[in-house]
mmCIF file of C-alpha atoms and ligand atoms in Angstrom:
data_model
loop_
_atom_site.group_PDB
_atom_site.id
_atom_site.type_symbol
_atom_site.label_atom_id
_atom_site.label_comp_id
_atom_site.label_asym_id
_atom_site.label_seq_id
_atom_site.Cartn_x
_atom_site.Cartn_y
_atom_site.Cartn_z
ATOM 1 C CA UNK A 1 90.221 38.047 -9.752
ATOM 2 C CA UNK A 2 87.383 40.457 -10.542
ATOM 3 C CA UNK A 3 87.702 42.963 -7.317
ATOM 4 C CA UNK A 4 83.967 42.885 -7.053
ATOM 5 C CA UNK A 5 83.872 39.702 -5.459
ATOM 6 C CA UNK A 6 86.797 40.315 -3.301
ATOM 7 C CA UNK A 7 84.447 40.855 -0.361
ATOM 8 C CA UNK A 8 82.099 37.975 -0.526
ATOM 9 C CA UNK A 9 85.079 35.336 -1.218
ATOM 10 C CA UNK A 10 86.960 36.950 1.591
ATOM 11 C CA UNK A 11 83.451 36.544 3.681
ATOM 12 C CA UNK A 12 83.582 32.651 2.913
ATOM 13 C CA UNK A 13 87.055 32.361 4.260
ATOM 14 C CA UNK A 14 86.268 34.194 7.252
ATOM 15 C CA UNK A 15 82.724 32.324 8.071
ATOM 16 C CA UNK A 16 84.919 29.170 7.526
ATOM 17 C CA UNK A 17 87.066 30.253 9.823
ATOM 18 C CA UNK A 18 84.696 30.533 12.726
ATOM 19 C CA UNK A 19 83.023 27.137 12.024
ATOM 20 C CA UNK A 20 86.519 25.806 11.855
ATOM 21 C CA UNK A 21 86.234 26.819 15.647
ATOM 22 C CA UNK A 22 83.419 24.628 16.505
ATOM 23 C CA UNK A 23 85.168 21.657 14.668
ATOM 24 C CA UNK A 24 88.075 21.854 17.128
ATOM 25 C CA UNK A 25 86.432 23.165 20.123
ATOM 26 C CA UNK A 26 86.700 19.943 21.598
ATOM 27 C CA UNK A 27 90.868 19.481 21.245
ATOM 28 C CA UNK A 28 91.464 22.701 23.254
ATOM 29 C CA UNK A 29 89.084 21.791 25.650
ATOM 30 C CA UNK A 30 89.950 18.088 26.472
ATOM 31 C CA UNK A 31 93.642 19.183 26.055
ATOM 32 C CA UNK A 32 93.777 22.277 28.896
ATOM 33 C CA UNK A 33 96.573 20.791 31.346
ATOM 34 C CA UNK A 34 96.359 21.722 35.198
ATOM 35 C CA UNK A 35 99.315 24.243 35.605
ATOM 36 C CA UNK A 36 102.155 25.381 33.037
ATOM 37 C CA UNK A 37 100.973 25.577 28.990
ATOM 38 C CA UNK A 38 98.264 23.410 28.223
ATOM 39 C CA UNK A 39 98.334 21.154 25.112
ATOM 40 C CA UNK A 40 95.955 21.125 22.414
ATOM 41 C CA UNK A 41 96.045 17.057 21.500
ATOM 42 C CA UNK A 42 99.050 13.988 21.953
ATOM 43 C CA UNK A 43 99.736 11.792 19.401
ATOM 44 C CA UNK A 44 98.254 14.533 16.793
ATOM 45 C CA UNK A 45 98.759 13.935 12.816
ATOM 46 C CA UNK A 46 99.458 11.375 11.298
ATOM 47 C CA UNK A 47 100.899 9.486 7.909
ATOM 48 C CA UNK A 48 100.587 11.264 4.769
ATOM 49 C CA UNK A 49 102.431 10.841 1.141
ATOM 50 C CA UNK A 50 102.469 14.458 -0.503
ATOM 51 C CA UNK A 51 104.768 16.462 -2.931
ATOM 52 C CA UNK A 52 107.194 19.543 -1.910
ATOM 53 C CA UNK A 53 107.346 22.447 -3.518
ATOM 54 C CA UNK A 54 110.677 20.996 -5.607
ATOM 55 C CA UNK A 55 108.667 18.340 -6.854
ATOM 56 C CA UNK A 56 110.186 15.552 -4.307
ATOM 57 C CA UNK A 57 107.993 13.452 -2.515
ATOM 58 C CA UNK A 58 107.825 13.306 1.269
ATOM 59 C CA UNK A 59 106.360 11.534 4.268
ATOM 60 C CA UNK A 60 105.614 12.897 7.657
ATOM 61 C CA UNK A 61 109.170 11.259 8.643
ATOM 62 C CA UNK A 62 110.555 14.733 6.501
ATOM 63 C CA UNK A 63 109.306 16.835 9.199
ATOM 64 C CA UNK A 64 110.435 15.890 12.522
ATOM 65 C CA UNK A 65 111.044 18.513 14.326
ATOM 66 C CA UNK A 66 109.197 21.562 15.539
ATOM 67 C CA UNK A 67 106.570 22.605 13.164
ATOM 68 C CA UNK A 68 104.179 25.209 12.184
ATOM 69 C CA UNK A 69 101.745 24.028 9.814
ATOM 70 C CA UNK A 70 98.858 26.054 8.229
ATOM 71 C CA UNK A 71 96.312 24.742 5.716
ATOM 72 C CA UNK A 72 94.800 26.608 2.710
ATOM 73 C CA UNK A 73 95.333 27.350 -0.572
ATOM 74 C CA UNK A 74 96.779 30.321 -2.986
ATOM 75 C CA UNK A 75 93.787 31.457 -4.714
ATOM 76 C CA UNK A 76 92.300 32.594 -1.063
ATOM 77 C CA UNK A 77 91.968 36.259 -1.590
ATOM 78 C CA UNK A 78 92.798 37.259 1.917
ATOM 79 C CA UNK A 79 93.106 34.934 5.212
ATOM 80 C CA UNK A 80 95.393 32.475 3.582
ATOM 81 C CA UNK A 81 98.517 35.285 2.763
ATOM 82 C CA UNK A 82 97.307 37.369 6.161
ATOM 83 C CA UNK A 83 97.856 33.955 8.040
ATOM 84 C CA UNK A 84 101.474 32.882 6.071
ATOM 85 C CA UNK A 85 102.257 36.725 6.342
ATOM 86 C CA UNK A 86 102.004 35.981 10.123
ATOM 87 C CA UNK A 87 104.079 33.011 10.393
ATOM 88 C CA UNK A 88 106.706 34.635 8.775
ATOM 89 C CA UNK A 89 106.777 37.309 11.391
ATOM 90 C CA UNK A 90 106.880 34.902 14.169
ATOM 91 C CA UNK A 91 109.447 33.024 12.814
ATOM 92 C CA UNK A 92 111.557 36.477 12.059
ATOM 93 C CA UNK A 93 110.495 37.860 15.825
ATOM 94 C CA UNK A 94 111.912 34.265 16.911
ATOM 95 C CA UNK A 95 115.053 34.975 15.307
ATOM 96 C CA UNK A 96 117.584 31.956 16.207
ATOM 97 C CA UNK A 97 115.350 30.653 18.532
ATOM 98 C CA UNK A 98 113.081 30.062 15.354
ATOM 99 C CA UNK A 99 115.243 28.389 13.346
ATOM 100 C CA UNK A 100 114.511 25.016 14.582
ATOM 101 C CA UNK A 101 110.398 24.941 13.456
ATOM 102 C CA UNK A 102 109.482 24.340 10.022
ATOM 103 C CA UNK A 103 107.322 26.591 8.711
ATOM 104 C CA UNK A 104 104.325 24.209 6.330
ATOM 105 C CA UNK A 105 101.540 25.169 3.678
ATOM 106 C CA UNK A 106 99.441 22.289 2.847
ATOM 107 C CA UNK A 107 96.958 23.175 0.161
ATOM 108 C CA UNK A 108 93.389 22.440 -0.045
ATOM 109 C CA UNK A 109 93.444 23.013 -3.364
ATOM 110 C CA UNK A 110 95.643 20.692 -5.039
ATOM 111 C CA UNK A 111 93.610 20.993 -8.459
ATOM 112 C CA UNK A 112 94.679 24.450 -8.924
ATOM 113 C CA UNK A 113 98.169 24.547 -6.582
ATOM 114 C CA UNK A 114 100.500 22.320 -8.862
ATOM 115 C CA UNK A 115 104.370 21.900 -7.749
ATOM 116 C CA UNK A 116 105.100 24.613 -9.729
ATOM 117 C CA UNK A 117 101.861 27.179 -7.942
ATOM 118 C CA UNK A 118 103.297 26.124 -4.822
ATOM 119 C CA UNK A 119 106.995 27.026 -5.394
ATOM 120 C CA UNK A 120 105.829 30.652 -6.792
ATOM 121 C CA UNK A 121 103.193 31.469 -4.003
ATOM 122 C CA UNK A 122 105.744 30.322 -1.494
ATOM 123 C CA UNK A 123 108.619 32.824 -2.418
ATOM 124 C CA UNK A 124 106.042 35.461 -1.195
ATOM 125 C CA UNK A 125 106.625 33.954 2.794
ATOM 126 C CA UNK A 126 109.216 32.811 5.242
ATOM 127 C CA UNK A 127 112.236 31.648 2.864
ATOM 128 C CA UNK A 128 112.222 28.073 4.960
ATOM 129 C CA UNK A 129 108.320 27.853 4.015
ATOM 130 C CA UNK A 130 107.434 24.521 2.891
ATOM 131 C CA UNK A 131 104.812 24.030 0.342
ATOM 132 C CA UNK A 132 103.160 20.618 -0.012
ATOM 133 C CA UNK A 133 100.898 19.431 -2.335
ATOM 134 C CA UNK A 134 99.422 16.188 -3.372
ATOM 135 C CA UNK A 135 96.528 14.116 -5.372
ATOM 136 C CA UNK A 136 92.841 15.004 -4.174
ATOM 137 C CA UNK A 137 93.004 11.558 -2.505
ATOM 138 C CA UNK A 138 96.495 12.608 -0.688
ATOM 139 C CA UNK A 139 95.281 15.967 0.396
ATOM 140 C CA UNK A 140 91.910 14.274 1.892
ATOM 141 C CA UNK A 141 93.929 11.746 3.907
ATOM 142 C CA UNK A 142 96.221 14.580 5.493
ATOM 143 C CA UNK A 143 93.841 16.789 5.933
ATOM 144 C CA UNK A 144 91.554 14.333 8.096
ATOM 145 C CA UNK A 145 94.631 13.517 9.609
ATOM 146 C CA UNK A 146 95.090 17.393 11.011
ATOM 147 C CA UNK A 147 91.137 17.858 11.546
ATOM 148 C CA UNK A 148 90.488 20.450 8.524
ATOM 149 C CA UNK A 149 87.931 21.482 7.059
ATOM 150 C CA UNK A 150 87.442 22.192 3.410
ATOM 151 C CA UNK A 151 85.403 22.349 0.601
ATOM 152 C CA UNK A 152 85.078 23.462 -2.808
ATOM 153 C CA UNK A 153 82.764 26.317 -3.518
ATOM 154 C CA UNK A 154 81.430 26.788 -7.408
ATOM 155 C CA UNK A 155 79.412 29.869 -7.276
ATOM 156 C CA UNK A 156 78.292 30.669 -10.909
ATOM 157 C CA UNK A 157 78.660 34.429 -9.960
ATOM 158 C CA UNK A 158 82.365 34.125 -9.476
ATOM 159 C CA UNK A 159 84.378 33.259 -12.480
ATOM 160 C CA UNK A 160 86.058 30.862 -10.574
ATOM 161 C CA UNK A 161 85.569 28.522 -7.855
ATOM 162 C CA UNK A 162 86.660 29.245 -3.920
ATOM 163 C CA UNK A 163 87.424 26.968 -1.068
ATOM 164 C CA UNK A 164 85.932 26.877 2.036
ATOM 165 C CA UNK A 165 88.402 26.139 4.171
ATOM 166 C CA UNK A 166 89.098 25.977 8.570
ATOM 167 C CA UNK A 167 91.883 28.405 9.472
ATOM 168 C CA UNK A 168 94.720 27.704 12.121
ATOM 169 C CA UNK A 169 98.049 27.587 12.533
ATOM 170 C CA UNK A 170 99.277 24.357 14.059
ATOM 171 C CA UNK A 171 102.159 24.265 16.271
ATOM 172 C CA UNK A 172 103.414 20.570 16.927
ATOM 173 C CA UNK A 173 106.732 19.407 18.467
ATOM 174 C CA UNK A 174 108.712 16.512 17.834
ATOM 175 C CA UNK A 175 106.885 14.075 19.679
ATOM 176 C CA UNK A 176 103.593 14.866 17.366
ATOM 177 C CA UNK A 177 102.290 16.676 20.109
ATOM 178 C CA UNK A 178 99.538 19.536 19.011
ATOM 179 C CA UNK A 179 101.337 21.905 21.443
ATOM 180 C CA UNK A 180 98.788 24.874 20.157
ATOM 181 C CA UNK A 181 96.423 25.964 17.596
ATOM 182 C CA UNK A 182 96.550 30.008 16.734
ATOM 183 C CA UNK A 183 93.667 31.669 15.280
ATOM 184 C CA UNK A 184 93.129 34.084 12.729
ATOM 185 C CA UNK A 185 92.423 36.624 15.630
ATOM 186 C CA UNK A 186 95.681 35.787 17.574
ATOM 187 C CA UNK A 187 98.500 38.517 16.452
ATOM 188 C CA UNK A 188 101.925 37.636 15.600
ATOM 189 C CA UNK A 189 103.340 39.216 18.605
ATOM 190 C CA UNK A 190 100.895 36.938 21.342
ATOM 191 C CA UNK A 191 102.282 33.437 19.007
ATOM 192 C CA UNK A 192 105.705 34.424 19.482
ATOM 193 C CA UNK A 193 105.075 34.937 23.001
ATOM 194 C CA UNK A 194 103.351 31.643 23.475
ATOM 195 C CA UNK A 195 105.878 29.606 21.449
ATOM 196 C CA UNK A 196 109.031 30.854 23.283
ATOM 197 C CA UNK A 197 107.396 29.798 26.758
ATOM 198 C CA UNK A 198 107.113 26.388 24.673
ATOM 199 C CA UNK A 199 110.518 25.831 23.458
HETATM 200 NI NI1 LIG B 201 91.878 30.934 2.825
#
């Protein structure tokens, strides 16, 4: 992409990212527990039908366990890799304690992030990383499912379109529970801090 625009598309995924805030404001305020970690949201999720990175379709019932799930897509110029940069450190700082969460990218973007996008852009990130995509209609149903927000941008400036898109990192447990959403401002080192008092 034309390093021109660089700023302004990296402006739209940041602006997102705050109004993502606002959107899920109300989770991390209903969920604060009295005493110990607080959760975010019970019973969190839901169903979805999408495609892995291999090409193999899955179900929620593929990911069980501990999870870390982030939303976005691999044409972002800048939040996207920062964020999947960062749960690849956690996971690493985690070491074997890690090994039991699943590291997930869900796109937004399932026009442009094929199987075969997703298995690329993924080699870049934790070598567990998951990389699911789907049809538009399977990527809407998950993505209400989780809460996100996204949207396609066309701006006839840029040469090609962007995504608006909300930016956190979900951590859920086995029981579905939303155990903790992490922010684009939260540093690797505080997440692996929080999950280990989690686990
Ligand atoms: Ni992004």
């Amino acid at each position: 992409m034309d390093k021109k625009y660089f700023p302004l598309v990296a402006a739209f995924c940041l602006a997102i990212g705050f109004a993502g805030v606002a959107v899920l404001y109300q989770f991390s305020v209903a969920g604060k527990g009295s005493g110990g970690n607080s959760i975010v949201a019970p019973n969190f999720g839901g169903p979805f039908e999408l495609t892995d990175h291999t090409g193999q379709g899955v179900t929620e019932k593929d990911y069980q366990g501990y999870r870390l799930i982030y939303f976005g897509f691999t044409f972002c110029p800048a939040i996207c890799p920062t964020e999947l940069a960062k749960m690849t450190e956690v996971l690493n700082a985690l070491g074997e304690k890690g090994e039991q969460i699943t590291p997930i990218f869900i796109t937004v973007d399932p026009e442009r992030d094929t199987q075969e996008v997703m298995a690329q852009y993924r080699t870049l990130f934790h070598p567990r990383l998951v990389g699911l995509t789907g049809t538009p209609e399977q990527i809407e149903q998950v993505t209400k499912a989780y809460k996100v927000y996204y949207a396609k941008v066309d701006d006839p400036s840029l040469s090609e379109y962007t995504m608006d898109h909300s930016s956190y990192i979900y951590f859920m447990d086995p029981e579905n529970t939303l155990l903790a959403l992490y922010k684009i401002d939260q540093t690797a080192e505080e997440i692996v801090k929080d999950i280990k008092t989690r686990l």
